CSV table of C-alpha atoms in Angstrom, one decimal:
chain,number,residue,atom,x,y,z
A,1,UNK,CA,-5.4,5.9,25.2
A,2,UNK,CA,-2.7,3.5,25.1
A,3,UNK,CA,-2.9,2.0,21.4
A,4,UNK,CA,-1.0,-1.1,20.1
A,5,UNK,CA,0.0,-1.8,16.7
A,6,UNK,CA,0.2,-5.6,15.4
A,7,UNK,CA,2.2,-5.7,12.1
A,8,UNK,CA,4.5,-8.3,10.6
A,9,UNK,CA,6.7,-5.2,9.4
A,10,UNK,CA,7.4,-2.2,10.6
A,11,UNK,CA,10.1,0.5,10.1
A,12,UNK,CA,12.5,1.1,8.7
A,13,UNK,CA,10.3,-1.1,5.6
A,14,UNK,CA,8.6,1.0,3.9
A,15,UNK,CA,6.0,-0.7,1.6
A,16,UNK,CA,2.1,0.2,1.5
A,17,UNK,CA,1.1,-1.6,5.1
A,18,UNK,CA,4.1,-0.4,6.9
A,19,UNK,CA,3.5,3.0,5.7
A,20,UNK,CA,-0.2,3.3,6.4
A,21,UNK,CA,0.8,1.5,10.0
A,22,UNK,CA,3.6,3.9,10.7
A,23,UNK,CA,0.9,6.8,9.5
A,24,UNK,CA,-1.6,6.0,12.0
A,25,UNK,CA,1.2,5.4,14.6
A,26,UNK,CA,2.7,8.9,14.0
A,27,UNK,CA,-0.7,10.8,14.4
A,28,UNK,CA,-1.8,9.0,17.6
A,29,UNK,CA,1.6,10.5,19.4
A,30,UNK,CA,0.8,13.3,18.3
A,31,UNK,CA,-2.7,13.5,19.5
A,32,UNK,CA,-0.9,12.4,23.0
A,33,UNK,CA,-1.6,8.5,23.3
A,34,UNK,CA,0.4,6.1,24.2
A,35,UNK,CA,1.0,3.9,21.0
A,36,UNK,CA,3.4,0.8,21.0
A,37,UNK,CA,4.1,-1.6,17.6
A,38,UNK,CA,4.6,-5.2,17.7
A,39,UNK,CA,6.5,-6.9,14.5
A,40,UNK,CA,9.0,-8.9,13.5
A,41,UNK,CA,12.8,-8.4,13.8
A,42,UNK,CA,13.6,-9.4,10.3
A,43,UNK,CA,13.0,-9.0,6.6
A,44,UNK,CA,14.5,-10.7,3.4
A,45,UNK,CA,17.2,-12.3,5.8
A,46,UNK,CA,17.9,-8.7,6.9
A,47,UNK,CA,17.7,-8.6,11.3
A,48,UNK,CA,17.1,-5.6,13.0
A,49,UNK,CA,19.5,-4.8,15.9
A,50,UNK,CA,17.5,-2.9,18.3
A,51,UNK,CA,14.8,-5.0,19.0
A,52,UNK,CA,13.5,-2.4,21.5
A,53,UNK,CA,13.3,1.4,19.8
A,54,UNK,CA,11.4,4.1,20.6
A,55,UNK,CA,11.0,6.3,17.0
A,56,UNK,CA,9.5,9.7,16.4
A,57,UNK,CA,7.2,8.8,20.5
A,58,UNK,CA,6.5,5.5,19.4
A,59,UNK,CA,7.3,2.3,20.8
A,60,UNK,CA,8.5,-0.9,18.7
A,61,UNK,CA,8.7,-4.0,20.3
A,62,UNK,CA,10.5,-6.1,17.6
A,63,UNK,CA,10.4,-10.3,18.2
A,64,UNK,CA,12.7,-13.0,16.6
A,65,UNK,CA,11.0,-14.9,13.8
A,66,UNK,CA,11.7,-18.0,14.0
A,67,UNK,CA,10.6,-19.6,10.5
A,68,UNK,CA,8.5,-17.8,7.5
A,69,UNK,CA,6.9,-19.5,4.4
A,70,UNK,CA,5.3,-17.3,2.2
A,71,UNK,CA,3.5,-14.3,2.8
A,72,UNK,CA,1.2,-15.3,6.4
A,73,UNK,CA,2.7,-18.5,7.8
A,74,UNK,CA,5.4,-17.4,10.1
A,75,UNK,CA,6.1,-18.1,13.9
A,76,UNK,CA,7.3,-15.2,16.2
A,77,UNK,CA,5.9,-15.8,19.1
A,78,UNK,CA,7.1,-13.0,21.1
A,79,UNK,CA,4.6,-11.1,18.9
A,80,UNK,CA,2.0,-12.6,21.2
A,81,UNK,CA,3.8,-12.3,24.4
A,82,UNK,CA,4.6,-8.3,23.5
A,83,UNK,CA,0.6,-8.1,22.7
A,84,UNK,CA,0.0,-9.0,26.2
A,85,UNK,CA,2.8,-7.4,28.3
A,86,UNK,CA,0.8,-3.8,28.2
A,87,UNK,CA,-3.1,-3.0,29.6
A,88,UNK,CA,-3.8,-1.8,26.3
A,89,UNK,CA,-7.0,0.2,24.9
A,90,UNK,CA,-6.7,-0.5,21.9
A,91,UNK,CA,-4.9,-3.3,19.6
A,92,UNK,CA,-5.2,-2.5,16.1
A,93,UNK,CA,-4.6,-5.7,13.9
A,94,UNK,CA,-3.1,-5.2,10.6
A,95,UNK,CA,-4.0,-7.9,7.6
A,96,UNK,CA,-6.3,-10.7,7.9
A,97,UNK,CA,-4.9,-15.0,7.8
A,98,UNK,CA,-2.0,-14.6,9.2
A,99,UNK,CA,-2.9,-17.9,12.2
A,100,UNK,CA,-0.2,-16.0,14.8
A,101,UNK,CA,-3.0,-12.9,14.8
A,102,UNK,CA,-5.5,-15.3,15.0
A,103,UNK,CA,-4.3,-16.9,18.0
A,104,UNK,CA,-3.3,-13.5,19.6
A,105,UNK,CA,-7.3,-12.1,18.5
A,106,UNK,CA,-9.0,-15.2,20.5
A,107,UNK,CA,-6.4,-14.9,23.5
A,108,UNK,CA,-7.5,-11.1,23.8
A,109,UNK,CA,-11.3,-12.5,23.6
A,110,UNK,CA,-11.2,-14.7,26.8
A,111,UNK,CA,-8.5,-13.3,28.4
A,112,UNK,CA,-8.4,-9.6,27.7
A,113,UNK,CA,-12.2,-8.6,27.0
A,114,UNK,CA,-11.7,-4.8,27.9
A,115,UNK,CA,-9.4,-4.2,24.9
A,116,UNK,CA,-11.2,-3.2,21.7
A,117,UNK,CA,-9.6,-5.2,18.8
A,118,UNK,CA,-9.7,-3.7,15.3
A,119,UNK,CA,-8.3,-5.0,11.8
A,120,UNK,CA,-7.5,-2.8,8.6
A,121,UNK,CA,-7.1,-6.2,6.7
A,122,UNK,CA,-6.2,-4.3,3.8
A,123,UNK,CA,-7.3,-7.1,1.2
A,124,UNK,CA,-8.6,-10.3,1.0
A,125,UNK,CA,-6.8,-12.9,2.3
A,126,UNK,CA,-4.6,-14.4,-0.1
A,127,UNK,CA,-5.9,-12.0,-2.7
A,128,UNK,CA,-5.1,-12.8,-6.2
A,129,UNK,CA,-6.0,-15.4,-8.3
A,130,UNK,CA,-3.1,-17.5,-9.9
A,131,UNK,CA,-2.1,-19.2,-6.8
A,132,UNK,CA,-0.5,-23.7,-7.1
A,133,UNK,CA,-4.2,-25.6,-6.6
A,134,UNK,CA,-2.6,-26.9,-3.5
A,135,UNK,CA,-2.4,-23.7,-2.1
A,136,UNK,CA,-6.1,-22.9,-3.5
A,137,UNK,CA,-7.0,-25.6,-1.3
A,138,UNK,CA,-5.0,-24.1,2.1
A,139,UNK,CA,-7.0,-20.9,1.4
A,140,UNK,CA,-10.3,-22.2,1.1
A,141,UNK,CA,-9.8,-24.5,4.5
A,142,UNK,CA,-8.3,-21.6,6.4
A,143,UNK,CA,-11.2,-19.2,5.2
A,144,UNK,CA,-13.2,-21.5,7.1
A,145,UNK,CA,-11.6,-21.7,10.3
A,146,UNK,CA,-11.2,-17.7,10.2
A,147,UNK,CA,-14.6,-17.1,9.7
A,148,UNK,CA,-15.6,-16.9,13.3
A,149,UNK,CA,-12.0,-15.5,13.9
A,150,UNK,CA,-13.2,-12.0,11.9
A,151,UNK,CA,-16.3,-12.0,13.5
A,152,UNK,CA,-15.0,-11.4,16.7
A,153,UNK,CA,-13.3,-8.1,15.8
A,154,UNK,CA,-14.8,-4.7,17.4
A,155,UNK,CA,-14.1,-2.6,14.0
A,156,UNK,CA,-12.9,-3.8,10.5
A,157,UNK,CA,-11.7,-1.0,8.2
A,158,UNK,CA,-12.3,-0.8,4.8
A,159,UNK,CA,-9.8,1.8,2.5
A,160,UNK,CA,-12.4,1.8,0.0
A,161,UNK,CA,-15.9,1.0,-1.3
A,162,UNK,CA,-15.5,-2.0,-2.6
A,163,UNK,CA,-13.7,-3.8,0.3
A,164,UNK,CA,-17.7,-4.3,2.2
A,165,UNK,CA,-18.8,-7.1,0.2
A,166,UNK,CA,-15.7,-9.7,0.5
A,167,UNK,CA,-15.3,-8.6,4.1
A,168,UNK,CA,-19.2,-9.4,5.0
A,169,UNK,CA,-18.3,-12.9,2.9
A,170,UNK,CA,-15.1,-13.6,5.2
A,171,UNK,CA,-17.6,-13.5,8.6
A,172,UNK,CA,-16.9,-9.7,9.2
A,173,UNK,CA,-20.2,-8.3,10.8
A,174,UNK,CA,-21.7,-5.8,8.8
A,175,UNK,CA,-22.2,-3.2,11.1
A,176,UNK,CA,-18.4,-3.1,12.5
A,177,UNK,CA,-17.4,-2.3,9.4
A,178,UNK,CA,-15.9,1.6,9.4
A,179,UNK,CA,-14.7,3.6,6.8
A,180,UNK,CA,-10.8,5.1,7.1
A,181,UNK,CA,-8.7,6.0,3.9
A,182,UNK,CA,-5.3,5.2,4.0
A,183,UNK,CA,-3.1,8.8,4.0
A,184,UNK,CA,-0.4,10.5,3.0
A,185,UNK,CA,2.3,12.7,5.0
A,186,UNK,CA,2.6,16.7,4.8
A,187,UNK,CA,6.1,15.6,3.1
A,188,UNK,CA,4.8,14.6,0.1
A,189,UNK,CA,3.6,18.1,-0.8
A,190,UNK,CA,7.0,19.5,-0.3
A,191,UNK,CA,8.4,21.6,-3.1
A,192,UNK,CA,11.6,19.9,-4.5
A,193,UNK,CA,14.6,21.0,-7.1
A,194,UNK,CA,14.8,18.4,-9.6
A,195,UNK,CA,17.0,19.6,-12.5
A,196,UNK,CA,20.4,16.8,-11.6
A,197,UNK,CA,17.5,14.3,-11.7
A,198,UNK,CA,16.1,15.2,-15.1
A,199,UNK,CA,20.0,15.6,-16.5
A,200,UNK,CA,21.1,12.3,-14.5
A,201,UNK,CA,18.3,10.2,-16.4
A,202,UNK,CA,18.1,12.1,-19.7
A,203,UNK,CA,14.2,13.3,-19.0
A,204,UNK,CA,14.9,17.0,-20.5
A,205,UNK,CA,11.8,17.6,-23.2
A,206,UNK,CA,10.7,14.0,-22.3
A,207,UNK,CA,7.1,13.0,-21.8
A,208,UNK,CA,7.6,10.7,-19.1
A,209,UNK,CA,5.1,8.0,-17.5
A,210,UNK,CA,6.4,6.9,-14.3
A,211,UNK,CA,5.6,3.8,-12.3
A,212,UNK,CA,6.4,3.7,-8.7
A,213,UNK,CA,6.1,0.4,-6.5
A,214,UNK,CA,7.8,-3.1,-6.2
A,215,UNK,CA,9.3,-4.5,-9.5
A,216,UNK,CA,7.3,-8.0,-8.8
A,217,UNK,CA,4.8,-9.9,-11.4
A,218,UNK,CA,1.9,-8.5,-10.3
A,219,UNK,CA,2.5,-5.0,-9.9
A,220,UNK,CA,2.8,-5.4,-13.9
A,221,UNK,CA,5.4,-3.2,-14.9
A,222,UNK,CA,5.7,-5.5,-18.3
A,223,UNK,CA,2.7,-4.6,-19.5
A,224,UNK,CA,3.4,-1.0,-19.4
A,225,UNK,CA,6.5,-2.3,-21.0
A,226,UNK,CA,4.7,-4.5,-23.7
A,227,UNK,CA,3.0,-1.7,-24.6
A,228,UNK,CA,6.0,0.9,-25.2
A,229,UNK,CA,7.2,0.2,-28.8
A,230,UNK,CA,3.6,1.4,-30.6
A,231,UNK,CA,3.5,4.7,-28.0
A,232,UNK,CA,7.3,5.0,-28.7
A,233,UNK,CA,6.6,4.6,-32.6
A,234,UNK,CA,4.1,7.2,-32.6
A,235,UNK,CA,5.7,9.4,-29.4
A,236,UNK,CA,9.9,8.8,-29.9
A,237,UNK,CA,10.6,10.9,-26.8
A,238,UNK,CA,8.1,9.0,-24.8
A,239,UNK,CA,10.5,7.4,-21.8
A,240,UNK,CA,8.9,5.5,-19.3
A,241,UNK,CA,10.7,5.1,-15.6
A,242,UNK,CA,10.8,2.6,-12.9
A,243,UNK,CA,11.4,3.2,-9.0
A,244,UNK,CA,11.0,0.5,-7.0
A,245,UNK,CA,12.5,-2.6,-5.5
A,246,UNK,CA,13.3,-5.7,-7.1
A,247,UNK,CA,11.2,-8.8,-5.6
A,248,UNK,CA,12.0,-12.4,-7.2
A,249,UNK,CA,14.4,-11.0,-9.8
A,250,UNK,CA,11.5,-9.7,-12.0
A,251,UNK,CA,13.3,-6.4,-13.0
A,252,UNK,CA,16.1,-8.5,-15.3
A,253,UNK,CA,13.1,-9.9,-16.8
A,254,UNK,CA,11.6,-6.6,-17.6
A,255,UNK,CA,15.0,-5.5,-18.9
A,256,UNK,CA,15.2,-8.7,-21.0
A,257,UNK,CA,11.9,-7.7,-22.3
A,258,UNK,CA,12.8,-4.6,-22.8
A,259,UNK,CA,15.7,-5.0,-25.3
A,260,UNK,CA,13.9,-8.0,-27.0
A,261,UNK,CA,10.8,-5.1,-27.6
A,262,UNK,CA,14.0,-2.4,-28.8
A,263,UNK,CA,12.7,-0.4,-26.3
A,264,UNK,CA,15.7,-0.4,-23.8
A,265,UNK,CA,16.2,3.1,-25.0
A,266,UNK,CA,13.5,4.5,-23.6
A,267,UNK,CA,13.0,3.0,-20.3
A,268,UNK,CA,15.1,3.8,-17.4
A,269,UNK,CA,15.3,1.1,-14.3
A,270,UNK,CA,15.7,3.5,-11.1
A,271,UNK,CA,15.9,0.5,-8.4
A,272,UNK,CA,14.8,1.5,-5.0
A,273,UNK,CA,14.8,5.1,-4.6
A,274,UNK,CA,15.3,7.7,-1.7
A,275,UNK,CA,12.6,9.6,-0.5
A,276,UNK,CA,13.7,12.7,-2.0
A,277,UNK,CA,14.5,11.2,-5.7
A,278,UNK,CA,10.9,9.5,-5.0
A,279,UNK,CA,9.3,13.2,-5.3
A,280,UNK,CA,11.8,14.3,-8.1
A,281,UNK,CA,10.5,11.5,-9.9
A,282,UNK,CA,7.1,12.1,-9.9
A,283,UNK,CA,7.7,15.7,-10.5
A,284,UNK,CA,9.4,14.7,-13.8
A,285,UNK,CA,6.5,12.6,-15.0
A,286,UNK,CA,3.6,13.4,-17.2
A,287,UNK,CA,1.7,10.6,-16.1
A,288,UNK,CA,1.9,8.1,-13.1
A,289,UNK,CA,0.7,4.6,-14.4
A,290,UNK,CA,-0.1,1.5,-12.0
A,291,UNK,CA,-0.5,-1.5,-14.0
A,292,UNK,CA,-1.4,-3.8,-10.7
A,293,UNK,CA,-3.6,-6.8,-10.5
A,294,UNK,CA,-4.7,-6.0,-7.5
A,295,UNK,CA,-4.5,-2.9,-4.9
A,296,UNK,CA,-6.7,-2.4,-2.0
A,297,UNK,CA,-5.4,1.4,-2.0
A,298,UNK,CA,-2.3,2.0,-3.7
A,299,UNK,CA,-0.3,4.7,-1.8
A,300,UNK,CA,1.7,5.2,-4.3
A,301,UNK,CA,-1.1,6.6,-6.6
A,302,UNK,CA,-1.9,8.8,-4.0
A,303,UNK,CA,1.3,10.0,-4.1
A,304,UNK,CA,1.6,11.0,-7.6
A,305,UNK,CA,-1.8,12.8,-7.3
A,306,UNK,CA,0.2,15.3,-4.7
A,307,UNK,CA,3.0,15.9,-7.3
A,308,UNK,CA,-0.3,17.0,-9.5
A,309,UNK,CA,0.2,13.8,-12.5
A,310,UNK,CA,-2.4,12.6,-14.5
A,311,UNK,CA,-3.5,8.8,-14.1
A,312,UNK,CA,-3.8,6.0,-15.8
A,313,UNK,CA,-4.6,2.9,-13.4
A,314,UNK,CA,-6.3,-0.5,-13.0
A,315,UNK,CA,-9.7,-0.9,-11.9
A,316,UNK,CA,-8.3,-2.0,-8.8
A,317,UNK,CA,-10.5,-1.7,-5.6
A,318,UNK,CA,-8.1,1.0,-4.2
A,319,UNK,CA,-8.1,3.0,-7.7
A,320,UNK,CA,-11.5,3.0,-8.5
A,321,UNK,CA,-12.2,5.1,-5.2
A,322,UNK,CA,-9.4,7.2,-5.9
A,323,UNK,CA,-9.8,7.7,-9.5
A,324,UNK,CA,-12.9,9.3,-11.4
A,325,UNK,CA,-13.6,10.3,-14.9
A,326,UNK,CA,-12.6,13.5,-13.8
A,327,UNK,CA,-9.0,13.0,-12.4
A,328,UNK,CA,-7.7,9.5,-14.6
A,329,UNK,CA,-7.8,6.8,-17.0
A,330,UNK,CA,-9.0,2.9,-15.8
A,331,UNK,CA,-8.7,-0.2,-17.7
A,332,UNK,CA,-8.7,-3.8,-16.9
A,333,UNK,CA,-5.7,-5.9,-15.7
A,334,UNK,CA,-4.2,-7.5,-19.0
A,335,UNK,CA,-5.9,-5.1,-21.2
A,336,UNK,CA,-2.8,-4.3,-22.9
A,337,UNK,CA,-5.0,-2.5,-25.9
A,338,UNK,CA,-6.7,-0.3,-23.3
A,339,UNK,CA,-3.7,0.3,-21.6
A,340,UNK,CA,-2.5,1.6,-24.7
A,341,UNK,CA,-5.3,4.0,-25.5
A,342,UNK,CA,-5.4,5.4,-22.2
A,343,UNK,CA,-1.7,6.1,-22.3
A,344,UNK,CA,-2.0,8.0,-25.7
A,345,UNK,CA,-4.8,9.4,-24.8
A,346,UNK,CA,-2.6,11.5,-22.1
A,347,UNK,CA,0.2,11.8,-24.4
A,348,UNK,CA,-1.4,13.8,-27.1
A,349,UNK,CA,-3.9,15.6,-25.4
A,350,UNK,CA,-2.0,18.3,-23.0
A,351,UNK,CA,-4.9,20.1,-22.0
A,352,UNK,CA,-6.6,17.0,-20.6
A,353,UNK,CA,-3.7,15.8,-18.6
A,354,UNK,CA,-2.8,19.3,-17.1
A,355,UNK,CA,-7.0,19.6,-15.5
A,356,UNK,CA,-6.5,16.0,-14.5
A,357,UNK,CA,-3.0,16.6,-12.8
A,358,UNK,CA,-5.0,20.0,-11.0
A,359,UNK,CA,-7.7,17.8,-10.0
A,360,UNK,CA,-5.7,15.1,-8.2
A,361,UNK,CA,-4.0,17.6,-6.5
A,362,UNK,CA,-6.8,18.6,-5.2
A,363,UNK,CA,-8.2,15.6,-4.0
A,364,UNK,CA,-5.1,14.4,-2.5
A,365,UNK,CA,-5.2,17.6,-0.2
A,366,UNK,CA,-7.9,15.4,1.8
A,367,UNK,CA,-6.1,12.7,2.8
A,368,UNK,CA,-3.2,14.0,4.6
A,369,UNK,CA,-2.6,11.7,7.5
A,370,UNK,CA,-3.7,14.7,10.0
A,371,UNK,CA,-6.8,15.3,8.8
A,372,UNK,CA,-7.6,11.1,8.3
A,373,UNK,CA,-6.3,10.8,11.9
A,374,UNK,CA,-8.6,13.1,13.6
A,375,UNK,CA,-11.8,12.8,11.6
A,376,UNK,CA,-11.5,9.3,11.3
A,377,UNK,CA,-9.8,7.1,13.0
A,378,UNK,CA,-9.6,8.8,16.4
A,379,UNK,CA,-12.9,9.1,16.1
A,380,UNK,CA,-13.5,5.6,15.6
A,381,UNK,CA,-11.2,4.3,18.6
A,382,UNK,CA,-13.0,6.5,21.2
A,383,UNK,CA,-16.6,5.4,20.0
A,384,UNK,CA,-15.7,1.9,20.2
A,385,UNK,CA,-14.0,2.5,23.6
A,386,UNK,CA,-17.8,4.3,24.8
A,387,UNK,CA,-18.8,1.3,23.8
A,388,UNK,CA,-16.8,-1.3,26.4
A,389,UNK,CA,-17.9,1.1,29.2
């Protein structure tokens, strides 16, 4: 098959999307297709040199964008021409309400009909809830015009249970709707030393909780902060650590927060980290917490099941598939008391936190990006192929 990926960014980014897209990309070269990427040349005012790159059998085709605002509106429309310069199979769509997909979806309709068009939207579009009324507004009135625009996909993926019902709301047909996790790679199992790590940050006969993921509002790191001085009072050598870019300035906030809480002490800022302190990190914690308003997987919590740590989550759409009874803690965004008991909870029980770090080891096992490649996804592009014949 010759497959084409349609992502705003690609790599070298590294976030959720880019990782899942680079995932997929990986696995289809190495089940001997043809796979191509399509995204922008630039990110946080950072431009890629080589806009033409072929990396690890994949090719990236990256386009100038010309002007951004926010999160979808953005004009690159080499994106659409790239889209179009090869007789592709497949064009796998990543996000839904970005208009420049759009355009490039109903362009492949009329003028492309052989290729089968599938989105992995990921989440809703514009997601959360504490959006300017104006742009309230935009998304209601562009949720319109994209209703007919999602009907016209081949295959939507969902990443977990949940994502069915807004999906079948936002004009996605019912039936096209196909099931793929999101993965992780056969790197994230790998065994790593991590004693300078533990004696850099102080973590020797620490418990630590460790959050992993962009430093913005949302993600919520201050909560797990806000919480800190009555664990800390009960738990002194309770240290909690960040890793994770800094979007909008929010880690000085979290800092300032910090001290003004007197619980600077016990919190250690990592900043964006490498992937090898990534996996020392989560090997020195005792629990992985992700205090998000909204996830429609969250990657990273897969990841710290691999590095077998207990849970404690969100009842995000993404961690209530991941996260059972059995393997975690859930509460609900802003639930700072919760959040609270479900962190103790952890902290004083060892026994409990040890069976749920075995079990998410466990789990994680099944979602290498092999094994989701070739009983999913694969599976899913040649059945909708069988279908255009």
């Amino acid at each position: 098959m010759r497959i084409g990926y349609l992502v705003t960014y690609f790599y070298p980014y590294g976030d959720g999307m880019e990782n899942n897209c680079l995932s997929s990309a990986k696995e289809m070269v190495k089940r001997g297709h043809e796979v191509h990427v399509f995204t922008s040349d630039r990110r946080d005012g950072i431009i890629s040199k080589n806009k033409e790159e072929i990396y690890q059998g994949i090719h990236i085709h990256r386009s100038k964008t010309f002007f951004r605002y926010g999160h979808y509106l953005d004009f690159s429309p080499g994106v659409v021409l790239d889209a179009f310069k090869f007789d592709l199979d497949i064009l796998h769509i990543h996000a839904f309400g970005f208009p420049l997909y759009d355009f490039v979806v109903v362009l492949k309709k009329l003028f492309s009909r052989k290729t089968v068009i599938v989105n992995t939207p990921h989440g809703p579009f514009m997601a959360l809830k504490n959006y300017p009324l104006w742009q309230k507004i935009f998304r209601e009135i562009y949720a319109f015009f994209e209703y007919s625009i999602n009907g016209m996909y081949d295959a939507v993926v969902q990443v977990n249970d949940d994502q069915k019902k807004w999906m079948i709301k936002a004009g996605v047909k019912k039936k096209r709707i196909a099931f793929v996790p999101n993965t992780i790679p056969e790197d994230a199992f790998r065994k790593i030393e991590n004693k300078n790590f533990i004696k850099k940050y102080n973590l020797k006969d620490k418990i630590v909780i460790c959050n992993l993921g962009r430093v913005m509002k949302y993600k919520g790191l201050d909560q797990v902060i806000r919480v800190m001085p009555l664990i800390v009072k009960k738990y002194p050598n309770v240290v909690l650590i960040s890793m994770g870019r800094d979007k909008d300035n929010f880690t000085e906030y979290c800092k300032n927060l910090a001290k003004k809480l007197k619980v600077e002490k016990n919190i250690r800022f990592l900043g964006e980290v490498d992937e090898d302190d990534k996996l020392r990190g989560l090997d020195s914690a005792d629990i992985f917490v992700l205090p998000s308003e909204w996830e429609a997987f969250g990657i990273v919590t897969l990841e710290a099941m691999a590095r077998k740590t207990a849970v404690v989550s969100t009842d995000t759409e993404g961690s209530k598939y991941l996260i059972k009874s059995e393997n975690g803690i859930l509460y609900k965004w802003k639930d700072l008391i919760n959040l609270r008991k479900g962190l103790l909870a952890l902290i004083k029980n060892d026994k409990l936190r040890k069976k749920m770090a075995k079990n998410n080891y466990e789990k994680s096992l099944k979602f290498k990006e092999e094994i989701v490649a070739v009983e999913y996804l694969e599976k899913l592009y040649y059945k909708l192929l069988r279908k255009k014949l």
